[in-house]
PDB file of C-alpha atoms in Angstrom:
ATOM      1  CA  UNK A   1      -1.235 -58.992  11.700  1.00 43.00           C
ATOM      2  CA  UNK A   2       2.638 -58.283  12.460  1.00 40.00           C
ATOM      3  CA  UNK A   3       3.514 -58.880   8.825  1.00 41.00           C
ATOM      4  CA  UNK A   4       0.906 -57.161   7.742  1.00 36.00           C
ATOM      5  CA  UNK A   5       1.795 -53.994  10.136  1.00 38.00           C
ATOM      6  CA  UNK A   6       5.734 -54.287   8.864  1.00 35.00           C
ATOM      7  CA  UNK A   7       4.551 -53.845   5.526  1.00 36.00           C
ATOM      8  CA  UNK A   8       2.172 -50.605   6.757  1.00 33.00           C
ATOM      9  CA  UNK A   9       4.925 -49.164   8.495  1.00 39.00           C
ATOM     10  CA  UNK A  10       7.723 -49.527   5.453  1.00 40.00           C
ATOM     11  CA  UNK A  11       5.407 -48.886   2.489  1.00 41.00           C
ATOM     12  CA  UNK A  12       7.093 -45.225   0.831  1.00 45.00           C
ATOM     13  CA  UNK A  13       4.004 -42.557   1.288  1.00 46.00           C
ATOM     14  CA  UNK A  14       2.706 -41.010  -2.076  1.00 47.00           C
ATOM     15  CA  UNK A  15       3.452 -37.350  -2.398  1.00 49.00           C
ATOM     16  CA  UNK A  16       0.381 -35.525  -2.588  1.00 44.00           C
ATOM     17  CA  UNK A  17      -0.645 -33.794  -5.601  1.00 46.00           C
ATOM     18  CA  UNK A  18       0.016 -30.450  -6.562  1.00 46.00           C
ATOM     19  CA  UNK A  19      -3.671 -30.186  -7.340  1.00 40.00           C
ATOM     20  CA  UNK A  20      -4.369 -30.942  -3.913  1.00 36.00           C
ATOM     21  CA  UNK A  21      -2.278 -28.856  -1.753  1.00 40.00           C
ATOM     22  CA  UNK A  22      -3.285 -25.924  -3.946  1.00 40.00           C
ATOM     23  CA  UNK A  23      -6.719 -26.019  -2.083  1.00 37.00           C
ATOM     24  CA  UNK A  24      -5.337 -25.175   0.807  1.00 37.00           C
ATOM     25  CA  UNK A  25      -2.498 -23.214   0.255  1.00 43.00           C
ATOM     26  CA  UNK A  26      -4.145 -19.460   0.169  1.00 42.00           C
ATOM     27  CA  UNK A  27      -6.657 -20.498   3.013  1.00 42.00           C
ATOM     28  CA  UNK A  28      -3.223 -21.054   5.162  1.00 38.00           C
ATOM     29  CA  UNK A  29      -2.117 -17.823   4.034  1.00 40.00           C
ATOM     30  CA  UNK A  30      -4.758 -16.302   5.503  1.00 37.00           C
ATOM     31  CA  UNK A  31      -5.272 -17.926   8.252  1.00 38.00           C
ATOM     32  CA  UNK A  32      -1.809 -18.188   9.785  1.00 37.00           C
ATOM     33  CA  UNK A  33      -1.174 -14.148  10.394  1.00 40.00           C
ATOM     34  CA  UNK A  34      -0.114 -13.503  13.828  1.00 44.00           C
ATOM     35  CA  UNK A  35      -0.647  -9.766  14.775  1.00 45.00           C
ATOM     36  CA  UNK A  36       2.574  -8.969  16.806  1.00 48.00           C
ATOM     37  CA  UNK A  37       3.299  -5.167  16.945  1.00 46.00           C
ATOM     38  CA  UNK A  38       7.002  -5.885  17.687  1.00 45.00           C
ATOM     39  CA  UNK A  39       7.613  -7.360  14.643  1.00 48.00           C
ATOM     40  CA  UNK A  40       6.611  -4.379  12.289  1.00 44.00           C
ATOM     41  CA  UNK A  41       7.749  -1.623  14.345  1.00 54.00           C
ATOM     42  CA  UNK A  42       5.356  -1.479  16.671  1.00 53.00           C
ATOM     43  CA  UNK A  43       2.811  -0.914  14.552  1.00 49.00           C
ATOM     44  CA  UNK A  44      -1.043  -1.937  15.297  1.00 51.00           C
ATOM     45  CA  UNK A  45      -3.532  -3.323  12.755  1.00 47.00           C
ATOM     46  CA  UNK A  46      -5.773  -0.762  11.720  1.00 49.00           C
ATOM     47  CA  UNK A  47      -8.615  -3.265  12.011  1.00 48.00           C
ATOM     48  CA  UNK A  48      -7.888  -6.947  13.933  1.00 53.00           C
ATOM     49  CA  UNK A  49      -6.920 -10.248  11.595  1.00 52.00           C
ATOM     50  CA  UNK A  50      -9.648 -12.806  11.388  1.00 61.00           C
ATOM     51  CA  UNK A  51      -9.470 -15.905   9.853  1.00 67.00           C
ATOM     52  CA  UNK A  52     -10.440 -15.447   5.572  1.00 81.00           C
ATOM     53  CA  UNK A  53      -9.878 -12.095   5.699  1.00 93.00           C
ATOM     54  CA  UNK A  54      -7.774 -10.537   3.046  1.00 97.00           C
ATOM     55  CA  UNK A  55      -6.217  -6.614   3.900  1.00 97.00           C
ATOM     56  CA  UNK A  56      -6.517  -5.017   0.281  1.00 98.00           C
ATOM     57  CA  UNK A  57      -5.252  -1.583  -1.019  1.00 98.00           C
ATOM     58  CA  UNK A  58      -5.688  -0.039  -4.405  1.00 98.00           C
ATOM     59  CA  UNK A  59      -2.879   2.782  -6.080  1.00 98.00           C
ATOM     60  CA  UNK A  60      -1.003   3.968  -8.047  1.00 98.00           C
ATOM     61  CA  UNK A  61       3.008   2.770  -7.900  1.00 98.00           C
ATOM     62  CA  UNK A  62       6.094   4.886  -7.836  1.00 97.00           C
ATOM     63  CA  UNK A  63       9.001   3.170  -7.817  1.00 95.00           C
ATOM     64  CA  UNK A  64      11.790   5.150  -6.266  1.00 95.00           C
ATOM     65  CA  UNK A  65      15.107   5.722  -8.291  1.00 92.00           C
ATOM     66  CA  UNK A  66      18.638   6.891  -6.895  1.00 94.00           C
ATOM     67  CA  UNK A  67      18.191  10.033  -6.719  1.00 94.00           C
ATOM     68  CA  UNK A  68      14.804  10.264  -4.802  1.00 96.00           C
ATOM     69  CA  UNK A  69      16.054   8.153  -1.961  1.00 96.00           C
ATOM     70  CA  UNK A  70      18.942  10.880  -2.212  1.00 96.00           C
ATOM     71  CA  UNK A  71      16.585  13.364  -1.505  1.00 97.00           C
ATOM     72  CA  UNK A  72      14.570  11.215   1.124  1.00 97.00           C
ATOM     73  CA  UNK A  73      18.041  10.761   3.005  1.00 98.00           C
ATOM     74  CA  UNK A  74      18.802  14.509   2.816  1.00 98.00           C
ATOM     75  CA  UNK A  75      14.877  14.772   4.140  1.00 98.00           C
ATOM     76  CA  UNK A  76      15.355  12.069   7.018  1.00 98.00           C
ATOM     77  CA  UNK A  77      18.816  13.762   8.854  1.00 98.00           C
ATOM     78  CA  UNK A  78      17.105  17.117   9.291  1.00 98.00           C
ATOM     79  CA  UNK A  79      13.303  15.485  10.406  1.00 98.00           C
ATOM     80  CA  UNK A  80      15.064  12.806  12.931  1.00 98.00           C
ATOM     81  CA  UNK A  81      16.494  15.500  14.965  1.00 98.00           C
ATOM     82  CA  UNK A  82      12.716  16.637  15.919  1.00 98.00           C
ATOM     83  CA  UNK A  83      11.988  13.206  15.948  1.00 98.00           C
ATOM     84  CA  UNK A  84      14.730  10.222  16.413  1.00 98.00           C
ATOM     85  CA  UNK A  85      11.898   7.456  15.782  1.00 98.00           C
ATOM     86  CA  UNK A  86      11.379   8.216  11.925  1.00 98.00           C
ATOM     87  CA  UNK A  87      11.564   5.174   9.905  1.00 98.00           C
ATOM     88  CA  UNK A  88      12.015   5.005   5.844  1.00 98.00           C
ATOM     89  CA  UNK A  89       8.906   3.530   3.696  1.00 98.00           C
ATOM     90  CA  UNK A  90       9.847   0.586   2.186  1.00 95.00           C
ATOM     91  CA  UNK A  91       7.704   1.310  -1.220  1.00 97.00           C
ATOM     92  CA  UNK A  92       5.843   4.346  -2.231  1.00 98.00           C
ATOM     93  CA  UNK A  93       2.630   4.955  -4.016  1.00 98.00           C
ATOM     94  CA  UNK A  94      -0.073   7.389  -3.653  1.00 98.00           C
ATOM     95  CA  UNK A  95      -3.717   5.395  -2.252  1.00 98.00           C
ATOM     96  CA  UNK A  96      -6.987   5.538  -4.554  1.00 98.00           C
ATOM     97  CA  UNK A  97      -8.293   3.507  -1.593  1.00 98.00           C
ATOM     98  CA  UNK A  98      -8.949   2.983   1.975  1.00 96.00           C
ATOM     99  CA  UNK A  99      -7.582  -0.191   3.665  1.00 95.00           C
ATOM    100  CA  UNK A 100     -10.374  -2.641   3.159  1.00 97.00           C
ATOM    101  CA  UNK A 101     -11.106  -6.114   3.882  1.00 96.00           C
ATOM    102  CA  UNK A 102     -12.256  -8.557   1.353  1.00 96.00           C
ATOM    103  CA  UNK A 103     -13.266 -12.440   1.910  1.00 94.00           C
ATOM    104  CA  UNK A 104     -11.136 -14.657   0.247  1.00 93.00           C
ATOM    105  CA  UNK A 105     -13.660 -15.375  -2.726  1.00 94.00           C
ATOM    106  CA  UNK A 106     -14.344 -11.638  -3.177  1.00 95.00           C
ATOM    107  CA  UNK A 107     -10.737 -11.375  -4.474  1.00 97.00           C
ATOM    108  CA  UNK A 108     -11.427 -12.641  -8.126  1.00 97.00           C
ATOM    109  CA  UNK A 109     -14.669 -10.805  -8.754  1.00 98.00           C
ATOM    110  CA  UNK A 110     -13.100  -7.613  -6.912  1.00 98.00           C
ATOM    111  CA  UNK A 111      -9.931  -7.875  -9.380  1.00 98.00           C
ATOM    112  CA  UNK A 112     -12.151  -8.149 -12.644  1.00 98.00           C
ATOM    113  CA  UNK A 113     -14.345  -5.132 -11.616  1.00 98.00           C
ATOM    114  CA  UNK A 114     -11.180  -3.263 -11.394  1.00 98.00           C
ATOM    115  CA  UNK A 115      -9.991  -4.362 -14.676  1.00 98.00           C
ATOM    116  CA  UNK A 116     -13.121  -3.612 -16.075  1.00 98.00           C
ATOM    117  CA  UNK A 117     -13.232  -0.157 -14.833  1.00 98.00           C
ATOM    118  CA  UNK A 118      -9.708   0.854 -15.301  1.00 98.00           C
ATOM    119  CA  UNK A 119      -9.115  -0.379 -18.455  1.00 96.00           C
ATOM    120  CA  UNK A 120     -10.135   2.323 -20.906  1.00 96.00           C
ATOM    121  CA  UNK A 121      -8.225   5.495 -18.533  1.00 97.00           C
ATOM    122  CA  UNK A 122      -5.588   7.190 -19.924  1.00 97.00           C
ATOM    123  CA  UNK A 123      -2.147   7.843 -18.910  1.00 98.00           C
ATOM    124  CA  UNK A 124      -0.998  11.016 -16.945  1.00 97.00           C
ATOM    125  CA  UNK A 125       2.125  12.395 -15.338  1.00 97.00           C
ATOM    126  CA  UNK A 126       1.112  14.000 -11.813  1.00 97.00           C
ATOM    127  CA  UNK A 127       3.432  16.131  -9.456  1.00 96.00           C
ATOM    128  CA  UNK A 128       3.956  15.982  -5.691  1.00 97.00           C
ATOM    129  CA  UNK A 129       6.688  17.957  -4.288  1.00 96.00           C
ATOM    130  CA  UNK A 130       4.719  20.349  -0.863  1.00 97.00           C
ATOM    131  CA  UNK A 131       5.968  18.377   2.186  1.00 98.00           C
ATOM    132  CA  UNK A 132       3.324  17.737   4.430  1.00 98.00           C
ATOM    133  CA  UNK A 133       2.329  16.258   7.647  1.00 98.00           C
ATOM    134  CA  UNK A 134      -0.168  13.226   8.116  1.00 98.00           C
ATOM    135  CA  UNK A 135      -1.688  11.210  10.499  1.00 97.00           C
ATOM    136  CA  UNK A 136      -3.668   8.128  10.593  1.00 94.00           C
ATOM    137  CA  UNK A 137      -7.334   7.775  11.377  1.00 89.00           C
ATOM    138  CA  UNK A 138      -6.790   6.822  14.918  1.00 92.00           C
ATOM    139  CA  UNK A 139      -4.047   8.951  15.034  1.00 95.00           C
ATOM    140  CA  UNK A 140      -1.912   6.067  16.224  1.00 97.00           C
ATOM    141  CA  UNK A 141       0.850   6.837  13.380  1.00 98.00           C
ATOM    142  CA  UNK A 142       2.416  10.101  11.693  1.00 98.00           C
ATOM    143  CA  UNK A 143       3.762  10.635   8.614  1.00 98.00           C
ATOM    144  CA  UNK A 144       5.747  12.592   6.456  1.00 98.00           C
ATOM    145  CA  UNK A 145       4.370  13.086   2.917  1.00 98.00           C
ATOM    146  CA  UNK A 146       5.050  14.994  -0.505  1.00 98.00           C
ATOM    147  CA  UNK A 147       1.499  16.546  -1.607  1.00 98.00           C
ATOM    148  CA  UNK A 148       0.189  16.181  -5.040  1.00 98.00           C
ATOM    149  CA  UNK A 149       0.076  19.885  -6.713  1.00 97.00           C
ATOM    150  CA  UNK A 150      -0.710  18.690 -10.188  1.00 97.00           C
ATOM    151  CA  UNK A 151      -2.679  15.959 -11.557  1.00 97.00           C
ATOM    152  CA  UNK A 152      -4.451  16.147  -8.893  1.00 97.00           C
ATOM    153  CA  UNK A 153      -8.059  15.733 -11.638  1.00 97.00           C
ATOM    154  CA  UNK A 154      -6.680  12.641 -13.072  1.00 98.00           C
ATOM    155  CA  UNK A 155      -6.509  11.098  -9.600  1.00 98.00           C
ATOM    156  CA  UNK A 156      -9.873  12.038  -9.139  1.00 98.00           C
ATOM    157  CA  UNK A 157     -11.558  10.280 -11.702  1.00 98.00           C
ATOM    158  CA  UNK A 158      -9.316   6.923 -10.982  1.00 98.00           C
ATOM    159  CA  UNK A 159     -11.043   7.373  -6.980  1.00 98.00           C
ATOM    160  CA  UNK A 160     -14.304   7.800  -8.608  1.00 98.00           C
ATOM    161  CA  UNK A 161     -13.476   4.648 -10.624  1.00 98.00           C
ATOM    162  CA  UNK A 162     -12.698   2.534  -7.708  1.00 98.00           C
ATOM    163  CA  UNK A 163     -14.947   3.906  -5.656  1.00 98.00           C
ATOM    164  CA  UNK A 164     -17.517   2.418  -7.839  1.00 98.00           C
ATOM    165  CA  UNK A 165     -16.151  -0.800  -7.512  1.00 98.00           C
ATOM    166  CA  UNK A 166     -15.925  -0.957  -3.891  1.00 98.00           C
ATOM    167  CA  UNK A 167     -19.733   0.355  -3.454  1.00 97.00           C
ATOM    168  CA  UNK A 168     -20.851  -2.541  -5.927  1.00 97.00           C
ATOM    169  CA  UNK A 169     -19.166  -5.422  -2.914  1.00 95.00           C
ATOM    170  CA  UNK A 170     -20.331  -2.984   0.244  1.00 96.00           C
ATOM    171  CA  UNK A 171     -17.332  -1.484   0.950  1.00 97.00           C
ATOM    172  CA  UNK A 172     -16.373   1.864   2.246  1.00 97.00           C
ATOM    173  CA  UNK A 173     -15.200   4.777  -0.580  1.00 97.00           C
ATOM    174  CA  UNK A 174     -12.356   6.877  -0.501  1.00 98.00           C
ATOM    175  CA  UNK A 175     -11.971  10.082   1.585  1.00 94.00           C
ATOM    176  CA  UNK A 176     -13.682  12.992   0.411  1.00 93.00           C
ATOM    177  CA  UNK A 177     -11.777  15.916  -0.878  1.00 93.00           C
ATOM    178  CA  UNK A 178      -8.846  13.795  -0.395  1.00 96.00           C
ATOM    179  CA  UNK A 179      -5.123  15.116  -0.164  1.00 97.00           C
ATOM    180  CA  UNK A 180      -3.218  12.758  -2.292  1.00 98.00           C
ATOM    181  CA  UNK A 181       0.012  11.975  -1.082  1.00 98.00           C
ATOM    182  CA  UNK A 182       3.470   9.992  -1.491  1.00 98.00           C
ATOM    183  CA  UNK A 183       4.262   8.853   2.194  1.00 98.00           C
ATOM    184  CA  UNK A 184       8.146   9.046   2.782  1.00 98.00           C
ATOM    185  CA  UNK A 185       8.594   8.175   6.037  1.00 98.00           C
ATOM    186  CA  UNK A 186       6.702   7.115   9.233  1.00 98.00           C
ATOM    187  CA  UNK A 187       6.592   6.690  13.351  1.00 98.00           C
ATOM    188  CA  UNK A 188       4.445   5.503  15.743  1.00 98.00           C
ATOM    189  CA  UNK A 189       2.164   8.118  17.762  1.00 98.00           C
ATOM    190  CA  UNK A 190       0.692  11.492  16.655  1.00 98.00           C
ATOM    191  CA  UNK A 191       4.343  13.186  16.724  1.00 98.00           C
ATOM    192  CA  UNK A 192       2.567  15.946  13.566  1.00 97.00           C
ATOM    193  CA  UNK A 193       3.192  19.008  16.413  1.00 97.00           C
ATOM    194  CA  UNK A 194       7.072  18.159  16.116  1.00 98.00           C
ATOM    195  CA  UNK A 195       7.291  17.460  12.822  1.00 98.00           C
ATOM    196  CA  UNK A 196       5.485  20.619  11.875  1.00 98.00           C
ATOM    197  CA  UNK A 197       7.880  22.416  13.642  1.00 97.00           C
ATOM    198  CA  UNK A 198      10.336  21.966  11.300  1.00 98.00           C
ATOM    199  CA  UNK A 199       8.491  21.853   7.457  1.00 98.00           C
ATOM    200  CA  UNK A 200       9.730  24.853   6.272  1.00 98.00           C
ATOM    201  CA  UNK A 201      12.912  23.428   6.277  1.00 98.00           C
ATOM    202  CA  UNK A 202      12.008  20.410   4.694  1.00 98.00           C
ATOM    203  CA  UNK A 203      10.029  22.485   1.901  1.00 98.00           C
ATOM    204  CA  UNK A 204      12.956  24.032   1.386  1.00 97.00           C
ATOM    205  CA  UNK A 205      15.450  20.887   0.624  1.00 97.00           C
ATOM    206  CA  UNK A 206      13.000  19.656  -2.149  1.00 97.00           C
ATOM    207  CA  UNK A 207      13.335  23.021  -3.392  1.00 96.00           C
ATOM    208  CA  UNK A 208      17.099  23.159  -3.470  1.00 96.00           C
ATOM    209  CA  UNK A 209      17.663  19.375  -4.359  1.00 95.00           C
ATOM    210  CA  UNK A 210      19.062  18.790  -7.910  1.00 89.00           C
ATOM    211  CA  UNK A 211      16.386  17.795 -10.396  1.00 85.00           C
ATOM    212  CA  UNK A 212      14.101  18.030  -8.009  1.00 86.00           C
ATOM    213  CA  UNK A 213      11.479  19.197 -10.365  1.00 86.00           C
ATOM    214  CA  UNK A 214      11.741  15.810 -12.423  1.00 88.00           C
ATOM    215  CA  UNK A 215      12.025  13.380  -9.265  1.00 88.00           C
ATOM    216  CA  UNK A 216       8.950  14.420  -8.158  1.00 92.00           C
ATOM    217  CA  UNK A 217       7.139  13.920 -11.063  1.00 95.00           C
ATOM    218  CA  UNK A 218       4.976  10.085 -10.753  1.00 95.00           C
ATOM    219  CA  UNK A 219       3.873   8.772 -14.007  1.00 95.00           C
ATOM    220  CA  UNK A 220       0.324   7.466 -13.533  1.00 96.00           C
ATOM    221  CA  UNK A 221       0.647   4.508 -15.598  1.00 97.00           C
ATOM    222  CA  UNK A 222      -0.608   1.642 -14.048  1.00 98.00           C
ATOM    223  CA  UNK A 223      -2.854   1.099 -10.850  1.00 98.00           C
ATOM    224  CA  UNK A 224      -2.186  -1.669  -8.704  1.00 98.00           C
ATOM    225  CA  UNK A 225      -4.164  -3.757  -6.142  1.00 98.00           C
ATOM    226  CA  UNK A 226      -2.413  -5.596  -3.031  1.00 98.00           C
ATOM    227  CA  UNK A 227      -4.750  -8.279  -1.481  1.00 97.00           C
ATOM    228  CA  UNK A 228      -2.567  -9.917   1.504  1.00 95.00           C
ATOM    229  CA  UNK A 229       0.561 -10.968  -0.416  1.00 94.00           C
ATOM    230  CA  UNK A 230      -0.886 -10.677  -3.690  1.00 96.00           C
ATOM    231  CA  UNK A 231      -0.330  -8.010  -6.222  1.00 98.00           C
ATOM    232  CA  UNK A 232      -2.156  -7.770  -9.352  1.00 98.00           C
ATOM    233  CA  UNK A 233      -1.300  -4.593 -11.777  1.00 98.00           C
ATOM    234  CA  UNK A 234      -3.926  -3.067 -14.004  1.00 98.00           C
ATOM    235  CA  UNK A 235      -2.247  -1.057 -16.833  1.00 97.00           C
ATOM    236  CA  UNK A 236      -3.577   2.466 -18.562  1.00 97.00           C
ATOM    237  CA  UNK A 237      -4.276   2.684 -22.047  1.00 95.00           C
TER     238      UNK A 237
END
């Protein structure tokens, strides 16, 4: 039995197969969130992580060039002197959904719906330069948004697209008569009174800012679906 427990003990260990560890490896994903406010600003989940459950979020992209976060910068030094606590978004897009939560195995048929809805819409160009003031449902976050003044049709018919696809699994629809939106910037707590305060002003650097007219125009070109850390895009015709 010692010879035999020398041998146990030495033998190398077989690496596992890829195959294998695949099973597992989006089930620890979403199982191994830890919901700790000081790590994201002190921001609180809208709704509480459970084990399985997937945060998802459908819209359209804008990715930010040079010269917008120019203007965001320009936007920033005159809001933080009403309030010191605003903070930059890291990526900008304007929602076609609310925040929902999908099981794990509702991803793939979710994605294909999507895909199957989206795939004969057109391209459009829509336009969102009136600042304006947001809050959250709970009213536990403000922001600081540009307003969508044109296009506003196009973005419409893409809710009433996804909304169709989120009543086919259960899940909630869009807002009605929604104001669509590019978030710039965000802080905790319903700070809209002192951020009001000072709009005109704001209105009135994305009126003066160079080419403003063309930064604020956000080619609808794709639409784009974030489940946890996943991404998948879903191009317009």
């Amino acid at each position: 039995q010692e010879g035999l427990g020398w041998v146990l003990s030495t033998a190398p260990r077989l690496p596992v197969p890829d195959s294998v560890l695949c099973m597992f490896r989006d089930q620890e994903e979403a199982e191994t969130v830890v919901d700790d406010s000081s790590k994201h600003g002190g921001r609180l989940r809208t709704f509480p992580h459970e084990r399985g459950n997937w945060a998802t979020h459908v819209y359209v992209p804008y990715e930010a060039q040079e010269d917008f976060l120019d203007l965001l910068q320009l936007l920033l030094l005159r809001a933080r002197a009403s309030v010191p606590s605003l903070t930059a978004m890291a990526e900008f897009h304007i929602s076609l959904s609310q925040g929902v939560i999908l099981r794990h195995h509702w991803i793939s048929p979710v994605v294909q719906s999507l895909k199957e809805h989206l795939a004969s819409f057109p391209r459009f160009t829509c336009r969102a330069d009136r600042v304006t003031i947001y809050t959250n449902d709970p009213k536990s976050r403000t922001f600081i948004g540009l307003e969508v003044t044109s296009g506003h049709s196009q973005l419409l018919e893409l809710v009433s697209e996804v909304d169709r696809v989120m009543e086919e699994f259960s899940l909630p629809s869009f807002y009605k008569n929604p104001s669509f939106h590019l978030s710039l910037a965000w802080c905790v707590g319903n700070l809209s009174e002192e951020l009001e305060s000072c709009l005109q002003e704001l209105q009135e650097i994305v009126n003066r800012f160079e080419d403003s007219s063309y930064l604020v125009r956000i080619p609808g070109a794709e639409v784009r679906c974030k489940s946890g850390k996943k991404i998948f895009s879903f191009p317009l015709r």
